[in-house]
Structures are given as C-alpha cells and as structure tokens.
PDB file of N, CA and C in Angstrom:
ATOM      1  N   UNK A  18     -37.663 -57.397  75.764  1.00  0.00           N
ATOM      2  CA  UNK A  18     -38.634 -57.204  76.828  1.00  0.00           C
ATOM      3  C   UNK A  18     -38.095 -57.865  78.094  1.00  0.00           C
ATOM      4  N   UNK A  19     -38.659 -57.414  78.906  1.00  0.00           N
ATOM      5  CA  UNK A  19     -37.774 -57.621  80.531  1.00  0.00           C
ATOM      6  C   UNK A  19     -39.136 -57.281  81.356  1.00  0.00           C
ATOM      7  N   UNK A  20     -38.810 -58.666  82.547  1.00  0.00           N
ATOM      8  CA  UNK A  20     -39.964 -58.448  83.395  1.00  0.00           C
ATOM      9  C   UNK A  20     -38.839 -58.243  84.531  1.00  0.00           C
ATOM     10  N   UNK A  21     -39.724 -57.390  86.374  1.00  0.00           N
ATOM     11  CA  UNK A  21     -39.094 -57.453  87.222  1.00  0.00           C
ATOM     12  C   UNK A  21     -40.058 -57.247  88.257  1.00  0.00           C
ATOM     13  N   UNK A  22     -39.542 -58.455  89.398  1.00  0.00           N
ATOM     14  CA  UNK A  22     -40.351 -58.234  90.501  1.00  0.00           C
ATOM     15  C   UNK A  22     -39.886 -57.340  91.369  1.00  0.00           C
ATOM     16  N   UNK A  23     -40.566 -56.614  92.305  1.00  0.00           N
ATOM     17  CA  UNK A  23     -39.781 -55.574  93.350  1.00  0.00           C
ATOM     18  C   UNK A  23     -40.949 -55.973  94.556  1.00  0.00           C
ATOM     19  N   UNK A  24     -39.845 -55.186  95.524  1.00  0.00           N
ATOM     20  CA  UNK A  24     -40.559 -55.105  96.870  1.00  0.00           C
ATOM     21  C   UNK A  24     -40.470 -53.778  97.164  1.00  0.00           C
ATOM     22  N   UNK A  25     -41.288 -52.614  97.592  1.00  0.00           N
ATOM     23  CA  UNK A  25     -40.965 -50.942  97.688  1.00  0.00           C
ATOM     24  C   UNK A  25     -41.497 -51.049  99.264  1.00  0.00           C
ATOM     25  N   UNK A  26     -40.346 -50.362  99.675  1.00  0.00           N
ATOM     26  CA  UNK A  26     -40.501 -50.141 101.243  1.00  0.00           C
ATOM     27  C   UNK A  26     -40.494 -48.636 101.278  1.00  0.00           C
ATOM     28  N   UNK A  27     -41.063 -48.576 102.420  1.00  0.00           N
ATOM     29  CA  UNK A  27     -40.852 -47.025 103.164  1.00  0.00           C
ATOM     30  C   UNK A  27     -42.546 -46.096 102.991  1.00  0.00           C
ATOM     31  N   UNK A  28     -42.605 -45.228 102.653  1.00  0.00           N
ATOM     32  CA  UNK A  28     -44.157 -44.277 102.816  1.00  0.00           C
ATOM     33  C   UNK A  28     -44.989 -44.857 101.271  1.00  0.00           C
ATOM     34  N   UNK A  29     -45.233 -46.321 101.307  1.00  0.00           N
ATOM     35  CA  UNK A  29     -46.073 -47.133 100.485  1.00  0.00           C
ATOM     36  C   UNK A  29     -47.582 -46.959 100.861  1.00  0.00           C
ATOM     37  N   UNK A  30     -47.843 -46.844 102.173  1.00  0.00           N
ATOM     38  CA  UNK A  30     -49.476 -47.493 102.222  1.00  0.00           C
ATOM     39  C   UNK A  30     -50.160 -45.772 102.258  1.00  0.00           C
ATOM     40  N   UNK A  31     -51.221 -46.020 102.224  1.00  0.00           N
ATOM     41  CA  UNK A  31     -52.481 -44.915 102.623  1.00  0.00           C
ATOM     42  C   UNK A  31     -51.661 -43.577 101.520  1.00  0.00           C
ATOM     43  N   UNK A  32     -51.364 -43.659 100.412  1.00  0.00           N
ATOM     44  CA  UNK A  32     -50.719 -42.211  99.749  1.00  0.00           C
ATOM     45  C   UNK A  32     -51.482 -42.913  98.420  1.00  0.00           C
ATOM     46  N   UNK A  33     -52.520 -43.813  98.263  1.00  0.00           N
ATOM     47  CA  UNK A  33     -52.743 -44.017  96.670  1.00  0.00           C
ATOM     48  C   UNK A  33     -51.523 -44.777  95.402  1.00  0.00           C
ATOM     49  N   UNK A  34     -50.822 -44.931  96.271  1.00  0.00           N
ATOM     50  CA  UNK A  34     -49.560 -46.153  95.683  1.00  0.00           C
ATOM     51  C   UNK A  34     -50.492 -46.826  94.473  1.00  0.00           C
ATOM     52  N   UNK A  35     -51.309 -47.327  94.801  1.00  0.00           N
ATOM     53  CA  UNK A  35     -51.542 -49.077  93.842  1.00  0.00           C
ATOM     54  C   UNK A  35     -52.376 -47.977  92.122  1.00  0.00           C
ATOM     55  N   UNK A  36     -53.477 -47.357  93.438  1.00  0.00           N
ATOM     56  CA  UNK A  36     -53.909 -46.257  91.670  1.00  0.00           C
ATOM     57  C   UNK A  36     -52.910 -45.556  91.320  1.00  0.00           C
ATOM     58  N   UNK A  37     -51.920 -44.477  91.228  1.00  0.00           N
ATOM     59  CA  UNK A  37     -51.636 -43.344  90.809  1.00  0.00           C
ATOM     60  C   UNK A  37     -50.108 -44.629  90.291  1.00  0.00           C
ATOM     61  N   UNK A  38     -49.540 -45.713  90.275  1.00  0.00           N
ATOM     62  CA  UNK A  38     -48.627 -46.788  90.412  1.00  0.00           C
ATOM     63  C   UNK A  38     -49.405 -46.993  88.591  1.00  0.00           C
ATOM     64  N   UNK A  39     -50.419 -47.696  88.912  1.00  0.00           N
ATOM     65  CA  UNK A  39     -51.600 -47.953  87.739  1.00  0.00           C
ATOM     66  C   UNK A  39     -51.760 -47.208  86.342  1.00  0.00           C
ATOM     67  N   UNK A  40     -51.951 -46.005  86.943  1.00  0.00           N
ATOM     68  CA  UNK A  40     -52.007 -44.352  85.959  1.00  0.00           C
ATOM     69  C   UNK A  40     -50.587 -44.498  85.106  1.00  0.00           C
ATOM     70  N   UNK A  41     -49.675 -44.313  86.429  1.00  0.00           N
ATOM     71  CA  UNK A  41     -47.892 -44.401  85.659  1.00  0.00           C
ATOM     72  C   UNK A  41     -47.856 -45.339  84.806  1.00  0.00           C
ATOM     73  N   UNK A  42     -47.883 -47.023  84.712  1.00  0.00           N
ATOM     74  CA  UNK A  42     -47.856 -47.807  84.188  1.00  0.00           C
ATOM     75  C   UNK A  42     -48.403 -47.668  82.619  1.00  0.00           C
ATOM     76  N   UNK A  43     -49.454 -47.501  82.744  1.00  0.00           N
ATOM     77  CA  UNK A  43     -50.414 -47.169  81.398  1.00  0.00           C
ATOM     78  C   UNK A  43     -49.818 -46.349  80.570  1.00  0.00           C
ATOM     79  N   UNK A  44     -49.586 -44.685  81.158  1.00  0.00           N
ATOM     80  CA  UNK A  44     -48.831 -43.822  80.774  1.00  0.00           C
ATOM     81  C   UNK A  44     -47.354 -44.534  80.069  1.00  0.00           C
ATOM     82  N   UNK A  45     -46.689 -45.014  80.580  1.00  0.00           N
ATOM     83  CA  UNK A  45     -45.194 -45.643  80.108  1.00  0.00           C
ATOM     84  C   UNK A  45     -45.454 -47.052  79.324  1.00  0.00           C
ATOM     85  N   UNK A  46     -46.722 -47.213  78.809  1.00  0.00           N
ATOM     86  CA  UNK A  46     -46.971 -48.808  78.213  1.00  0.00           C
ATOM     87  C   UNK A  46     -46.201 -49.607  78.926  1.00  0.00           C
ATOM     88  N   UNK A  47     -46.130 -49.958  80.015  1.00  0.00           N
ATOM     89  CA  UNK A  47     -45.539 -50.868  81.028  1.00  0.00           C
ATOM     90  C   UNK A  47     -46.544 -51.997  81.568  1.00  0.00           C
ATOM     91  N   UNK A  48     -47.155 -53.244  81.551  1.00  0.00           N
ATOM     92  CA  UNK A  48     -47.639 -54.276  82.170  1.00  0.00           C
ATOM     93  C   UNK A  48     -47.158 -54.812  83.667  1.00  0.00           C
ATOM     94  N   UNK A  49     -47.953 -55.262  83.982  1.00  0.00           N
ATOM     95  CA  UNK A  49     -47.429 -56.033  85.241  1.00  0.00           C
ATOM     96  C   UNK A  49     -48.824 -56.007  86.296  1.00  0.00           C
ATOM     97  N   UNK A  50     -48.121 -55.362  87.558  1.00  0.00           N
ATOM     98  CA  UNK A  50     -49.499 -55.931  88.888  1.00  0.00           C
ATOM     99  C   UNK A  50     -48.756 -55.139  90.008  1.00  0.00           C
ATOM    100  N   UNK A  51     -49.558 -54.728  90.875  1.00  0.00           N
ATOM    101  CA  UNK A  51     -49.242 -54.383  92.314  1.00  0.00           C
ATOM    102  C   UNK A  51     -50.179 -54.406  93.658  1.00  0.00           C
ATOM    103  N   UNK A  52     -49.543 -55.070  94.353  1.00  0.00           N
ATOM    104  CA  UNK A  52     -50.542 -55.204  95.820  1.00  0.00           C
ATOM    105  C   UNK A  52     -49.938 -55.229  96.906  1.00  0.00           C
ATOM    106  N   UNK A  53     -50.451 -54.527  98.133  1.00  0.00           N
ATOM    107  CA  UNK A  53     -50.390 -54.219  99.415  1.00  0.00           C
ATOM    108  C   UNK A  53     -49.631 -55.639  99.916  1.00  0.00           C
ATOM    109  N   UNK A  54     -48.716 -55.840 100.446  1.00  0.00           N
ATOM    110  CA  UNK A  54     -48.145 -56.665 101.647  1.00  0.00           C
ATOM    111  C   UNK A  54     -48.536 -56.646 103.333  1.00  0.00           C
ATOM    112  N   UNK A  55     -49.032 -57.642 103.505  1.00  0.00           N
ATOM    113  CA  UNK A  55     -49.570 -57.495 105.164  1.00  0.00           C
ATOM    114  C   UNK A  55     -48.379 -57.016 106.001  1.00  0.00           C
ATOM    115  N   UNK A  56     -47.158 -56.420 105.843  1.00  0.00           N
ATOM    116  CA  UNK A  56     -46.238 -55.969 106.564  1.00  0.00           C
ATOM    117  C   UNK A  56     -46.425 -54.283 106.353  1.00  0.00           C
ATOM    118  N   UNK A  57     -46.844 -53.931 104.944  1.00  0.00           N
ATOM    119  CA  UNK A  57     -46.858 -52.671 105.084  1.00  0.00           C
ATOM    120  C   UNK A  57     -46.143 -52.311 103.611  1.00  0.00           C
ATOM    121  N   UNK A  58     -45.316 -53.129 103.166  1.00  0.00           N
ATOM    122  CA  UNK A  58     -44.645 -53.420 101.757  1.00  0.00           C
ATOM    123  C   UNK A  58     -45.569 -53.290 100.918  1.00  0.00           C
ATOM    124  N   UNK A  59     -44.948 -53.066  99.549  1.00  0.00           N
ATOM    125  CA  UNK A  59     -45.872 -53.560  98.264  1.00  0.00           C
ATOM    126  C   UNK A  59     -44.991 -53.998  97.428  1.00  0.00           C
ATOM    127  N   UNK A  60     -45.406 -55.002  97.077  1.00  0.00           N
ATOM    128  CA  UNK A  60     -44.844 -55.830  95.899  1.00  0.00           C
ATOM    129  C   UNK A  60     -45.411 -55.112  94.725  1.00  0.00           C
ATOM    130  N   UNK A  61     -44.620 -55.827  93.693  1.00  0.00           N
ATOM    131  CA  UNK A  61     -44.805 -55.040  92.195  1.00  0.00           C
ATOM    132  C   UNK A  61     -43.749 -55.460  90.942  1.00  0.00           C
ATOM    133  N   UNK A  62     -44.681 -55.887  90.019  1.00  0.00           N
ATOM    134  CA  UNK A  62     -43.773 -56.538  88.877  1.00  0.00           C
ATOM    135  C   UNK A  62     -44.025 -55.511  87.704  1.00  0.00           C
ATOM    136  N   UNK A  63     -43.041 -55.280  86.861  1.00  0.00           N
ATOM    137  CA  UNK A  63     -42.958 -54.155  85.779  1.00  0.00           C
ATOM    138  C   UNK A  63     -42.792 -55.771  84.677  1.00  0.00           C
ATOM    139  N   UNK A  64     -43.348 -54.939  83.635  1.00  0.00           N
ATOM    140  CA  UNK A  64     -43.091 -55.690  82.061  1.00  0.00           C
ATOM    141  C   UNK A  64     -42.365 -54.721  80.881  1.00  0.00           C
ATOM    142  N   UNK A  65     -41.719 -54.584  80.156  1.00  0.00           N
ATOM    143  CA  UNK A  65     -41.524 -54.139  78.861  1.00  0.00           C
ATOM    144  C   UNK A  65     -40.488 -53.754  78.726  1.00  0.00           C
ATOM    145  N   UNK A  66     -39.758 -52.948  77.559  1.00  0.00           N
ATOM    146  CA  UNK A  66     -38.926 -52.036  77.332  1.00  0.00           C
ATOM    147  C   UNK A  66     -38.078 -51.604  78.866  1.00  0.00           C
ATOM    148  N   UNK A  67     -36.759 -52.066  78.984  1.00  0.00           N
ATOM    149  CA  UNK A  67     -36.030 -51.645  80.088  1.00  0.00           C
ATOM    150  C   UNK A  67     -36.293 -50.105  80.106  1.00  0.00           C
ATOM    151  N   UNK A  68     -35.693 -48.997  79.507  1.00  0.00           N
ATOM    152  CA  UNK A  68     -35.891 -48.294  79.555  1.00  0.00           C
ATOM    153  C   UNK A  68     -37.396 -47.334  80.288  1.00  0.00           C
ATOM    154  N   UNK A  69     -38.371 -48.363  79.580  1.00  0.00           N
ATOM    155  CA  UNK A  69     -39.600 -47.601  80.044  1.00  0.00           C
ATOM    156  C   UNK A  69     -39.976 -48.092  81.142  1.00  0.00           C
ATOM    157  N   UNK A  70     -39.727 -49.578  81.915  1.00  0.00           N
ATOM    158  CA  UNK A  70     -39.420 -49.848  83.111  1.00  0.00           C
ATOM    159  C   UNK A  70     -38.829 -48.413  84.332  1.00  0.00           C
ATOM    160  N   UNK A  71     -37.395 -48.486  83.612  1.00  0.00           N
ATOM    161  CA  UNK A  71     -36.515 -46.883  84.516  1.00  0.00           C
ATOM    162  C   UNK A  71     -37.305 -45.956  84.765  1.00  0.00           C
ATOM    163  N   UNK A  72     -38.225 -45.901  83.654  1.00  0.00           N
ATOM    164  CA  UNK A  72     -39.121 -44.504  83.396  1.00  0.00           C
ATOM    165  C   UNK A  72     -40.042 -44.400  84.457  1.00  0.00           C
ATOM    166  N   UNK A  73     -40.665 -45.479  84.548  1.00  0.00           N
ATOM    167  CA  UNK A  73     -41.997 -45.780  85.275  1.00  0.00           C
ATOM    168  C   UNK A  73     -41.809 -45.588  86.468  1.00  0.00           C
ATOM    169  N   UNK A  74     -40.662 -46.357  86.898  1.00  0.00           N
ATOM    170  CA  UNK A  74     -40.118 -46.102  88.423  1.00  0.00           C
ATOM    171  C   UNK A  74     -39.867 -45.073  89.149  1.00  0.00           C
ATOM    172  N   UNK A  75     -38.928 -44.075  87.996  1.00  0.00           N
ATOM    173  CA  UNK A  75     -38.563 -43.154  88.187  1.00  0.00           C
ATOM    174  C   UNK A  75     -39.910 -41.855  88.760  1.00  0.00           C
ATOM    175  N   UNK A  76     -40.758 -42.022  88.140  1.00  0.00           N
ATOM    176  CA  UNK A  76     -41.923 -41.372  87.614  1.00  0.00           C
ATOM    177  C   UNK A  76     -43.152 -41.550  88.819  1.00  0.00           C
ATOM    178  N   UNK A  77     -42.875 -43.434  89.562  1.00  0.00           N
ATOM    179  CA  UNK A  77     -43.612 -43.592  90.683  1.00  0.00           C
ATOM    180  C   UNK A  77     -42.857 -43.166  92.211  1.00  0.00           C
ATOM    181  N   UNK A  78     -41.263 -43.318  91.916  1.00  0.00           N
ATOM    182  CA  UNK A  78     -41.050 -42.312  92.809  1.00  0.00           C
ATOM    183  C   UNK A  78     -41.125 -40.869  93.068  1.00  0.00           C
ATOM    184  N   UNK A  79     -41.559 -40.325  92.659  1.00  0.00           N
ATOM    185  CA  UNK A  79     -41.801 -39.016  92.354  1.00  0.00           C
ATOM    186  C   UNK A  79     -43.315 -38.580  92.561  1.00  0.00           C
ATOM    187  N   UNK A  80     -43.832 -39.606  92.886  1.00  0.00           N
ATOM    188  CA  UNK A  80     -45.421 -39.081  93.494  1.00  0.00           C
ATOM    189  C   UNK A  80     -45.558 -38.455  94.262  1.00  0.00           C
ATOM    190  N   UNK A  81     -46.307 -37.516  95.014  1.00  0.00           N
ATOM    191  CA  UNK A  81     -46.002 -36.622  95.798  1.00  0.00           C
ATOM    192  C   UNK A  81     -46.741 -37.906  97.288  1.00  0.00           C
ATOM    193  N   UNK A  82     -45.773 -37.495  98.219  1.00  0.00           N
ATOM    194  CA  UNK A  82     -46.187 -38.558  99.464  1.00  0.00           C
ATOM    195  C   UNK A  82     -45.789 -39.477  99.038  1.00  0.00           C
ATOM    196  N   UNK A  83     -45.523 -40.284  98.312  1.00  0.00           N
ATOM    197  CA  UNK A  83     -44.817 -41.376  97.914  1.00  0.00           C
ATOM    198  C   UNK A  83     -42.892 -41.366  98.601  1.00  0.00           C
ATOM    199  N   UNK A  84     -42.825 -42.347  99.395  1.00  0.00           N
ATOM    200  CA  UNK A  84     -41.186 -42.314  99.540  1.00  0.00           C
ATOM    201  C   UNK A  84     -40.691 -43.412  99.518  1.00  0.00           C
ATOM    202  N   UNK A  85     -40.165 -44.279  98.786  1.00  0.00           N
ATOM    203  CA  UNK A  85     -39.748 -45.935  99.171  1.00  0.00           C
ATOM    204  C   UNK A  85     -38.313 -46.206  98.335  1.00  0.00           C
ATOM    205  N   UNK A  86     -37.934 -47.082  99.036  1.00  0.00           N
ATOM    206  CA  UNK A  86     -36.859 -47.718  98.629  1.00  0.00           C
ATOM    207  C   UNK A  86     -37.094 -49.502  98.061  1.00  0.00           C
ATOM    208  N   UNK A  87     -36.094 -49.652  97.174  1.00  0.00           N
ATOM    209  CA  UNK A  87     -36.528 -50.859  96.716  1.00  0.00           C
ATOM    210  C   UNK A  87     -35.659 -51.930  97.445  1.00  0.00           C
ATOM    211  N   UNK A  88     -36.342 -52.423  98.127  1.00  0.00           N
ATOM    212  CA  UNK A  88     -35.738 -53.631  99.142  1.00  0.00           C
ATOM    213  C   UNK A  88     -35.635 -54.613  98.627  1.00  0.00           C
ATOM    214  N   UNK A  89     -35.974 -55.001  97.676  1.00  0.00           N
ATOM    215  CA  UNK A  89     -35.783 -56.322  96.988  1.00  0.00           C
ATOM    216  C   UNK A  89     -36.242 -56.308  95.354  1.00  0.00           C
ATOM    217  N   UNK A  90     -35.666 -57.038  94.207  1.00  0.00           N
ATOM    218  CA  UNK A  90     -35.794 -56.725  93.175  1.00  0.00           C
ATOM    219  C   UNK A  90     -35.243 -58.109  92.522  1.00  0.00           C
ATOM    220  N   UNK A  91     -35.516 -58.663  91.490  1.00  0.00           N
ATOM    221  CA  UNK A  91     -35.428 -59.499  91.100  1.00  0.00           C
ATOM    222  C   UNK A  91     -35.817 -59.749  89.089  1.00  0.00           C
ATOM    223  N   UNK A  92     -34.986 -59.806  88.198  1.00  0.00           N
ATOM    224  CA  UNK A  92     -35.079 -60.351  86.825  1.00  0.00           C
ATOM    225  C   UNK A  92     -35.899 -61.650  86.866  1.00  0.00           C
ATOM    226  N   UNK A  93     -37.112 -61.607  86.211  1.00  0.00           N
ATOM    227  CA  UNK A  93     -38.017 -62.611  85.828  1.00  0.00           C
ATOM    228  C   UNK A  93     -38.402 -63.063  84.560  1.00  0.00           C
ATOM    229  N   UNK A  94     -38.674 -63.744  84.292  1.00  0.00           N
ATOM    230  CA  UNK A  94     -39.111 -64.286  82.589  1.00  0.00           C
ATOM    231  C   UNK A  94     -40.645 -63.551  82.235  1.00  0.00           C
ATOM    232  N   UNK A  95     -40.409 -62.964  81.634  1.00  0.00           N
ATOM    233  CA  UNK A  95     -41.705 -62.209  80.758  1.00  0.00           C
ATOM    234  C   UNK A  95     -43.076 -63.239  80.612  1.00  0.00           C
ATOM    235  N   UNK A  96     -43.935 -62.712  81.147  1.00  0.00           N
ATOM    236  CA  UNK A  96     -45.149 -63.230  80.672  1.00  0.00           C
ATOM    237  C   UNK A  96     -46.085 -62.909  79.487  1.00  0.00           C
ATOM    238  N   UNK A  97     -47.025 -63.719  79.370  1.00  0.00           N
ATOM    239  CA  UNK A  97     -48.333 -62.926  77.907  1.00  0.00           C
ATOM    240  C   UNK A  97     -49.016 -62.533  79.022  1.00  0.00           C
ATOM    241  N   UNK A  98     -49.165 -60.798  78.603  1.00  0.00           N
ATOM    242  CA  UNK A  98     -49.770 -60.067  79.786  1.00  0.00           C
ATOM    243  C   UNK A  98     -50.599 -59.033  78.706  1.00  0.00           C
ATOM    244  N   UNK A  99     -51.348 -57.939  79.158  1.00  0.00           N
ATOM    245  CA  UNK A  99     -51.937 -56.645  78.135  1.00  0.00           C
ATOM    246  C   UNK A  99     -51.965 -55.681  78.914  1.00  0.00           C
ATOM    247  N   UNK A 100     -51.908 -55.513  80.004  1.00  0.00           N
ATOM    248  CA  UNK A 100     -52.278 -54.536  80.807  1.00  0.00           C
ATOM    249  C   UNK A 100     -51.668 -54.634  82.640  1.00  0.00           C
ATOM    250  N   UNK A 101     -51.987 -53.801  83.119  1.00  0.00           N
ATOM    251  CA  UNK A 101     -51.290 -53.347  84.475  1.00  0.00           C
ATOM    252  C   UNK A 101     -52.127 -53.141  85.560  1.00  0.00           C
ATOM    253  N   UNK A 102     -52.311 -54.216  85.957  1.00  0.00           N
ATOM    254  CA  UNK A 102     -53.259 -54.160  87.224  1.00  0.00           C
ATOM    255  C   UNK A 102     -53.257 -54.343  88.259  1.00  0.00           C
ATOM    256  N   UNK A 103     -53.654 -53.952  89.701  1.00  0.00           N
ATOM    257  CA  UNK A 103     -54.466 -53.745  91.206  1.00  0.00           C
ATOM    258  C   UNK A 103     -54.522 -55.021  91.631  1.00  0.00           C
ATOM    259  N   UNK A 104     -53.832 -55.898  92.304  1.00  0.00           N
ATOM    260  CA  UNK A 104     -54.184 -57.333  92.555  1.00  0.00           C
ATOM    261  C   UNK A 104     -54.808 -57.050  94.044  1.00  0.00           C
TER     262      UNK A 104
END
C-alpha cells in the first residue's frame, strides 16, 4: 500500500473536481481526501494499491472539463483511513 500527496493545477475549480474526484476514488477502492486551494489548486492524497492509484488518476484526468497537471507530488506513509473524502 502506498499513499501520495499531489497538487493538480490547471482547469481544477468550478468543473465538480472534489465530487466526480470522490465518485472515481470509491469506484477504484482508493482512500484519501481532496480540497480546493485558495490559489485555485487542489490538493489531494490517494491511498492503496499503486496500480489503482494510476487508475484513479488516470480516470480523474479524463473528466470531461477537467484539465490539470500535477505540479507537485510527493510519497507519504500510509495512514488507517476507510474511505475518500471532500475536506
């Protein structure tokens, strides 16, 4: 298991990022959190299975209106987590 923090830049805000982000997560049994940055950013930590991490990402870039790049990214130590939530 593998946790990772990110920062997603680019067409993040006002497209439903944090719900349809949420939906994906669940869908890919993936844990973690995501919330709006007062710059316009959103932060966002993935939990589980590398693979289903790739998946998830892959899967949230691909939202329609969704466009971002990952500006920052970072390997973290896994937490006791259950679920994927809207901070």
């Amino acid at each position: 298991m593998t946790r990772w923090h990110l920062i997603l830049s680019g067409r993040v805000q006002n497209v439903g990022l944090r719900f349809r982000a949420k939906m994906t997560a669940q869908r890919f049994q993936v844990t973690g959190w995501i919330h709006n940055l007062d710059d316009g950013d959103v932060e966002l930590e993935l939990q589980g299975d590398q693979h289903r991490i790739d998946q998830c990402l892959e899967a949230i870039r691909r939202l329609p209106g969704v466009q971002f790049s990952i500006k920052w990214a970072d390997e973290c130590p896994p937490i006791s987590e259950t679920r994927f939530h809207i901070r």
